[in-house]
Structures are given as C-alpha cells and as structure tokens.
Short mmCIF file of C-alpha atoms in Angstrom, two decimals:
data_model
loop_
_atom_site.label_atom_id
_atom_site.label_comp_id
_atom_site.label_asym_id
_atom_site.label_seq_id
_atom_site.Cartn_x
_atom_site.Cartn_y
_atom_site.Cartn_z
CA MET A 1 155.03 75.34 80.64
CA GLU A 2 153.47 76.59 83.88
CA ASN A 3 154.79 80.11 83.27
CA THR A 4 153.07 80.12 79.87
CA ALA A 5 149.77 79.12 81.50
CA GLN A 6 150.21 81.77 84.20
CA GLN A 7 151.04 84.40 81.59
CA SER A 8 148.05 83.38 79.51
CA THR A 9 145.75 83.70 82.54
CA LYS A 10 147.22 87.09 83.38
CA ASP A 11 146.61 88.17 79.77
CA ILE A 12 142.98 87.08 80.08
CA PHE A 13 142.63 89.05 83.32
CA THR A 14 144.24 92.10 81.72
CA LYS A 15 141.77 91.92 78.82
CA HIS A 16 138.86 91.80 81.28
CA ILE A 17 140.25 94.84 83.08
CA GLN A 18 140.56 96.73 79.79
CA SER A 19 137.03 95.73 78.78
CA LEU A 20 135.60 96.86 82.12
CA ARG A 21 137.42 100.20 81.86
CA GLN A 22 136.02 100.67 78.33
CA SER A 23 132.49 99.87 79.53
CA VAL A 24 132.82 102.26 82.49
CA PRO A 25 135.36 104.94 81.46
CA GLU A 26 134.97 106.85 84.73
CA LEU A 27 136.65 104.04 86.70
CA GLN A 28 139.88 105.21 88.29
CA GLY A 29 141.24 101.74 88.96
CA VAL A 30 140.49 98.05 88.53
CA MET A 31 142.17 95.12 90.26
CA ILE A 32 141.84 91.36 90.23
CA THR A 33 143.34 89.70 93.28
CA ALA A 34 143.35 86.41 95.10
CA ILE A 35 141.40 86.11 98.34
CA ASP A 36 144.74 85.95 100.19
CA GLY A 37 145.48 89.52 99.09
CA LEU A 38 148.01 88.88 96.35
CA PRO A 39 147.45 91.12 93.30
CA ILE A 40 147.10 89.20 90.03
CA ALA A 41 146.32 91.91 87.47
CA PHE A 42 145.59 95.59 87.96
CA ASP A 43 145.27 99.02 86.43
CA PHE A 44 145.40 101.54 89.26
CA PRO A 45 146.77 105.08 89.12
CA ASN A 46 149.12 104.56 92.04
CA THR A 47 151.71 101.86 92.48
CA GLU A 48 150.49 100.48 95.80
CA ALA A 49 148.91 97.42 94.22
CA ALA A 50 149.94 95.06 97.02
CA ARG A 51 148.42 97.31 99.67
CA ILE A 52 145.14 97.80 97.77
CA ALA A 53 144.92 94.06 97.07
CA ALA A 54 145.40 93.25 100.76
CA MET A 55 142.74 95.77 101.81
CA ALA A 56 140.29 94.46 99.18
CA ALA A 57 140.80 90.89 100.39
CA THR A 58 140.32 92.04 103.99
CA ALA A 59 137.07 93.79 103.01
CA ILE A 60 135.83 90.53 101.47
CA GLY A 61 136.68 88.69 104.70
CA ILE A 62 134.84 91.24 106.83
CA GLY A 63 131.86 91.17 104.47
CA LYS A 64 131.68 87.37 104.67
CA ARG A 65 131.76 87.46 108.48
CA VAL A 66 129.07 90.13 108.70
CA SER A 67 126.88 88.26 106.19
CA GLU A 68 127.24 85.01 108.13
CA SER A 69 126.77 86.46 111.62
CA THR A 70 123.69 88.44 110.60
CA GLU A 71 122.30 85.51 108.59
CA LEU A 72 122.01 87.63 105.44
CA GLY A 73 123.09 84.78 103.20
CA SER A 74 126.10 84.48 100.95
CA PHE A 75 128.33 87.56 100.71
CA GLN A 76 128.51 89.12 97.23
CA GLU A 77 130.02 92.62 97.35
CA MET A 78 130.91 95.60 99.52
CA VAL A 79 130.69 99.30 98.68
CA ILE A 80 132.98 101.72 100.49
CA GLN A 81 131.75 105.25 99.89
CA SER A 82 134.03 108.11 100.86
CA SER A 83 133.91 111.86 100.30
CA LYS A 84 136.01 111.55 97.13
CA GLY A 85 134.65 108.34 95.68
CA TYR A 86 134.00 104.64 95.91
CA LEU A 87 135.95 101.46 96.29
CA VAL A 88 133.74 98.49 95.50
CA VAL A 89 134.88 94.91 96.04
CA TYR A 90 133.14 91.94 94.45
CA LYS A 91 133.54 88.29 95.32
CA SER A 92 134.66 86.32 92.26
CA GLY A 93 134.29 82.61 92.78
CA GLU A 94 135.48 81.18 96.07
CA ASN A 95 138.98 82.66 96.00
CA GLY A 96 138.94 85.75 93.80
CA VAL A 97 138.29 89.45 94.30
CA LEU A 98 137.48 92.18 91.79
CA ALA A 99 138.02 95.70 93.14
CA VAL A 100 137.09 98.91 91.35
CA GLN A 101 137.70 102.54 92.31
CA ALA A 102 135.53 105.38 91.03
CA PRO A 103 134.96 109.10 91.72
CA SER A 104 132.07 110.26 93.91
CA LEU A 105 129.88 111.29 90.96
CA ALA A 106 130.29 107.95 89.18
CA ASN A 107 127.25 106.01 88.02
CA LEU A 108 127.23 103.30 90.69
CA GLY A 109 124.44 101.41 88.93
CA LEU A 110 126.51 101.07 85.76
CA ILE A 111 129.56 100.09 87.79
CA HIS A 112 127.58 97.32 89.51
CA LEU A 113 126.10 96.10 86.24
CA GLU A 114 129.44 95.78 84.48
CA ALA A 115 131.60 94.74 87.45
CA ARG A 116 129.20 92.03 88.62
CA THR A 117 129.24 90.53 85.14
CA THR A 118 133.04 90.66 85.08
CA ALA A 119 133.32 89.07 88.55
CA GLU A 120 130.97 86.26 87.48
CA THR A 121 132.97 85.68 84.29
CA LEU A 122 136.25 85.54 86.21
CA ALA A 123 134.84 83.19 88.88
CA SER A 124 135.80 80.09 86.87
CA PHE A 125 139.48 80.98 87.43
CA PHE A 126 139.07 80.97 91.20
#
C-alpha cells in the first residue's frame, strides 16, 4: 500500500515538472528533491540527479544560514548565475526543494513566476 502512495506522489511530482516545463519551455532541467538531498522526481538532461539534488539541498542550507545570520528573514530562493546559464533553487515547504536550470538568455522573471507557484503548490507534500 505504501508503494502505491509513494508512486502516486511521484506521479503528481512528475506532472508538476511537465507542467512547469510546458509553461517555461526554455528550462533545461527541473528537479524536486528532499531537503536532505535525495532526488524525488526530475527531468534533467544529464544523469547526475543525485549530485544535482545534493548540491541544490546544500544551496538551500547555505541560503537559510545567510538569511538568518544577516537577519533578512525567512529564506525563499537562491539564484546561481553562471556564464552559460542559471540554476535556481526554491524552498518548497519545510523539507522540499525545487531546482530549475535554464540558459543564460532565459526569461528569469517568467521562471520565477512559474517556479515560485510550483514550489508553493508542492509545499503541502513537504
């Protein structure tokens, strides 16, 4: 019975990933992971899901520490901008992470709009 519930949740996560990719076609990858760095559902071009999930969870941890130590309030998201693109991680509930990868010319405003909504929707699972 538990496997059915887990599979059902994974199906829900997969549908949210597909919906986000349809809303923002320029995304190169989308991942939902637990705060401990374990990947739950993902659609990334490479097969290093475990490594990306661990780095996304680490980014959330660093973001939380910086937010707390600088008294900026509750951590929400982190944008990593590199020469070839973005990796943006969003807090989803207390124990979830949504990570998206996009090319450097991507519409970051649209990514934020859609990904924030997705992270908020998924928060009830975490």
